[in-house]
XYZ file of C-alpha atoms in Angstrom:
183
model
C 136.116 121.340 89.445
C 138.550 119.241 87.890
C 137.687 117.303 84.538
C 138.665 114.303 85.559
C 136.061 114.968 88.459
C 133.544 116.104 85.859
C 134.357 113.055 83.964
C 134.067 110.381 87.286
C 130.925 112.252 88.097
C 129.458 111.110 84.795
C 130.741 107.934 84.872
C 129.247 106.915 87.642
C 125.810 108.497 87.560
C 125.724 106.730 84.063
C 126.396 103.567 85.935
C 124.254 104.003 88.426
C 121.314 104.837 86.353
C 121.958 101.910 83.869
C 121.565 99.664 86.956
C 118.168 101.698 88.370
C 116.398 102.627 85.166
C 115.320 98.820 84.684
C 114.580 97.981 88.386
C 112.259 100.990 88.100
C 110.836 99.667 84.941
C 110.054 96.296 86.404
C 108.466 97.438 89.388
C 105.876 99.766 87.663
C 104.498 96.862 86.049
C 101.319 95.419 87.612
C 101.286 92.981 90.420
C 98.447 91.113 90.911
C 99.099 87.527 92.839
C 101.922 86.164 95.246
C 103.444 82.589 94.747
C 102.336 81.268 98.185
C 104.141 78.187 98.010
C 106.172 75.649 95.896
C 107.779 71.857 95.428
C 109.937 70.316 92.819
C 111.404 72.084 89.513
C 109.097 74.818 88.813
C 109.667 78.780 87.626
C 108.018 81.775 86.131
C 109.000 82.909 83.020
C 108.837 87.427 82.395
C 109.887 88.244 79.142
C 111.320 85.513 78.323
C 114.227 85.455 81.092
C 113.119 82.130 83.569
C 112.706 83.486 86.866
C 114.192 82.402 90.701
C 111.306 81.806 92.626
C 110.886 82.502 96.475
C 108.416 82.403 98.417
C 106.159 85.719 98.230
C 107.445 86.520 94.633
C 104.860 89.093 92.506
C 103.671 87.645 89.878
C 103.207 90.571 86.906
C 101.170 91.071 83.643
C 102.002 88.050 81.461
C 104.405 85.862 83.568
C 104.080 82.561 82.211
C 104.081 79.568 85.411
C 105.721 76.461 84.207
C 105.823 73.304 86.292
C 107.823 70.204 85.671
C 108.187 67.817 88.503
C 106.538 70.201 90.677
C 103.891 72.188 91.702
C 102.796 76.015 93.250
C 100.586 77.644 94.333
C 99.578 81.352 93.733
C 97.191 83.644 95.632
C 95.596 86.443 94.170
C 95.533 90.345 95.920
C 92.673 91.746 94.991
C 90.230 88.682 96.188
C 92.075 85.902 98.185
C 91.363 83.492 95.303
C 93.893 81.073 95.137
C 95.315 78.675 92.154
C 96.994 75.112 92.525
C 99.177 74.769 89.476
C 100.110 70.969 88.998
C 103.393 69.331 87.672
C 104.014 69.286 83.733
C 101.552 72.383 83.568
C 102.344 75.808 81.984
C 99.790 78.679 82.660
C 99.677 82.672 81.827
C 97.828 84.599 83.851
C 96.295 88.395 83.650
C 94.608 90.402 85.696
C 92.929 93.800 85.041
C 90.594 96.513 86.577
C 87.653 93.866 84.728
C 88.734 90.705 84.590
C 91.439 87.987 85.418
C 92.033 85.884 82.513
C 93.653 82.143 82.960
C 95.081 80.666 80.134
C 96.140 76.964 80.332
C 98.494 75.782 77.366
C 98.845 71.972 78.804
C 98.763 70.327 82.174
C 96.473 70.287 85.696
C 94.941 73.179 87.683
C 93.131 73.660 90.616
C 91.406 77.039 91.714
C 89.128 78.556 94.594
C 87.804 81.363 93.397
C 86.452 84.352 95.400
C 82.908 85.212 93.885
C 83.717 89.017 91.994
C 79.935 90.627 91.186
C 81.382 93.035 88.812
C 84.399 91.185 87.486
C 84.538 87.713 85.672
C 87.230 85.526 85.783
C 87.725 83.125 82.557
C 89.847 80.085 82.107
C 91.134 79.464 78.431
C 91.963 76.264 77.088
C 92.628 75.943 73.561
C 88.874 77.125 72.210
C 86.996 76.625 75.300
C 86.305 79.091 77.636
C 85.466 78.639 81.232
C 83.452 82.061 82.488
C 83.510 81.318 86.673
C 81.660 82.969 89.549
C 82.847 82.273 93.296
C 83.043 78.240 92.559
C 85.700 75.428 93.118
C 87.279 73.714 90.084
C 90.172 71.525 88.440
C 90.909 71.940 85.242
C 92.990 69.383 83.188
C 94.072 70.299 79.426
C 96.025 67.872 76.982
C 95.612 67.001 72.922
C 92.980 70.034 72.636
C 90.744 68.233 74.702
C 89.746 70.049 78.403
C 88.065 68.135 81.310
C 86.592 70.918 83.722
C 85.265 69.689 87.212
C 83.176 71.832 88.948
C 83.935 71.073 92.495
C 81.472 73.820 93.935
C 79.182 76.710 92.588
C 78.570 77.167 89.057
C 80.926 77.067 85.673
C 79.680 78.317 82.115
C 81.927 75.914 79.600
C 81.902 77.647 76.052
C 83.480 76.794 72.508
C 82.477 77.395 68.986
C 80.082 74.362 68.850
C 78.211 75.435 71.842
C 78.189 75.691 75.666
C 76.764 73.689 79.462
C 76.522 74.892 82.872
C 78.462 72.872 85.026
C 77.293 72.931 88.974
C 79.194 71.517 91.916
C 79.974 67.150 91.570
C 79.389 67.309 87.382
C 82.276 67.318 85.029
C 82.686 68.708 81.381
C 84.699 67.197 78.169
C 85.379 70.028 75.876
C 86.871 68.793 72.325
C 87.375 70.178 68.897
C 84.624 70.053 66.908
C 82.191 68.679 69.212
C 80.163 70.745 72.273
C 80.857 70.709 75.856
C 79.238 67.570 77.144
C 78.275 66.250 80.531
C 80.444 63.627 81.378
């Protein structure tokens, strides 16, 4: 064989694996929801690149949901659970072999979630945690302060001053400083 042929040969297997090593990379991370549906200006952010979205995206480990004038909705594989994130909202959510963990940096959610026996699923807001069980809530986070409504079943609302159980029709504050309080 020829070295020029030697030398194409290598040029284009370099090529091609500088285009596959990443795709492979991507798709070995962990999938754990679909984006079901979307409206308005909306995207997910993974590692820091803003994604296109499309209907029946993967979401992966630490994709950050940001909403503007718009709104999604994500359902989750393992359960059925779904979540409702509202415009002007940003979210990151994880999911493991234990837990799914929620965290809400500012805006409005609303979530069904499937009852898990063996594995909790906890929405963060600034210091308060929300530990939920099969239930119905909405979720709205601004200036530190949260305002959980438990729209069905049973929410545990936790900060470092204290914590309530919620039950379906009640609603929480959560504030710096001050326990979770029946509203």
């Amino acid at each position: 064989m020829s070295r020029r042929c030697v030398l194409k040969r290598v040029l284009v297997t370099s090529l091609v694996l500088s285009f596959a090593i990443p795709v492979l990379a991507q798709s070995s991370q962990p999938r754990f929801a679909t984006l079901e549906s979307y409206r308005g200006r909306a995207s997910v952010v993974r590692l820091g690149n803003a994604l296109d979205l499309r209907r029946g995206m993967a979401l992966e480990r630490n994709d950050v949901v940001v909403t503007r004038e718009g709104s999604l909705v994500l359902r989750f594989y393992s359960d059925g659970s779904q979540l409702r994130v509202g415009s002007n909202s940003r979210v990151q959510i994880n999911e493991s072999a234990g837990e799914r963990d929620i965290e809400v940096f500012g805006g409005r959610l609303w979530a069904r979630v499937v009852s898990w026996k063996e594995r909790p699923v906890r929405f963060k807001t600034g210091r308060t945690i929300a530990a939920v069980r099969g239930t119905e809530l909405a979720i709205e986070f601004a200036d530190d302060t949260t305002v959980l409504s438990a729209l069905e079943g049973k929410v545990e609302v936790e900060n470092d001053e204290g914590s309530v159980m919620v039950e379906g029709g009640q609603s929480v504050v959560s504030a710096p400083g001050k326990a979770p309080a029946l509203q």
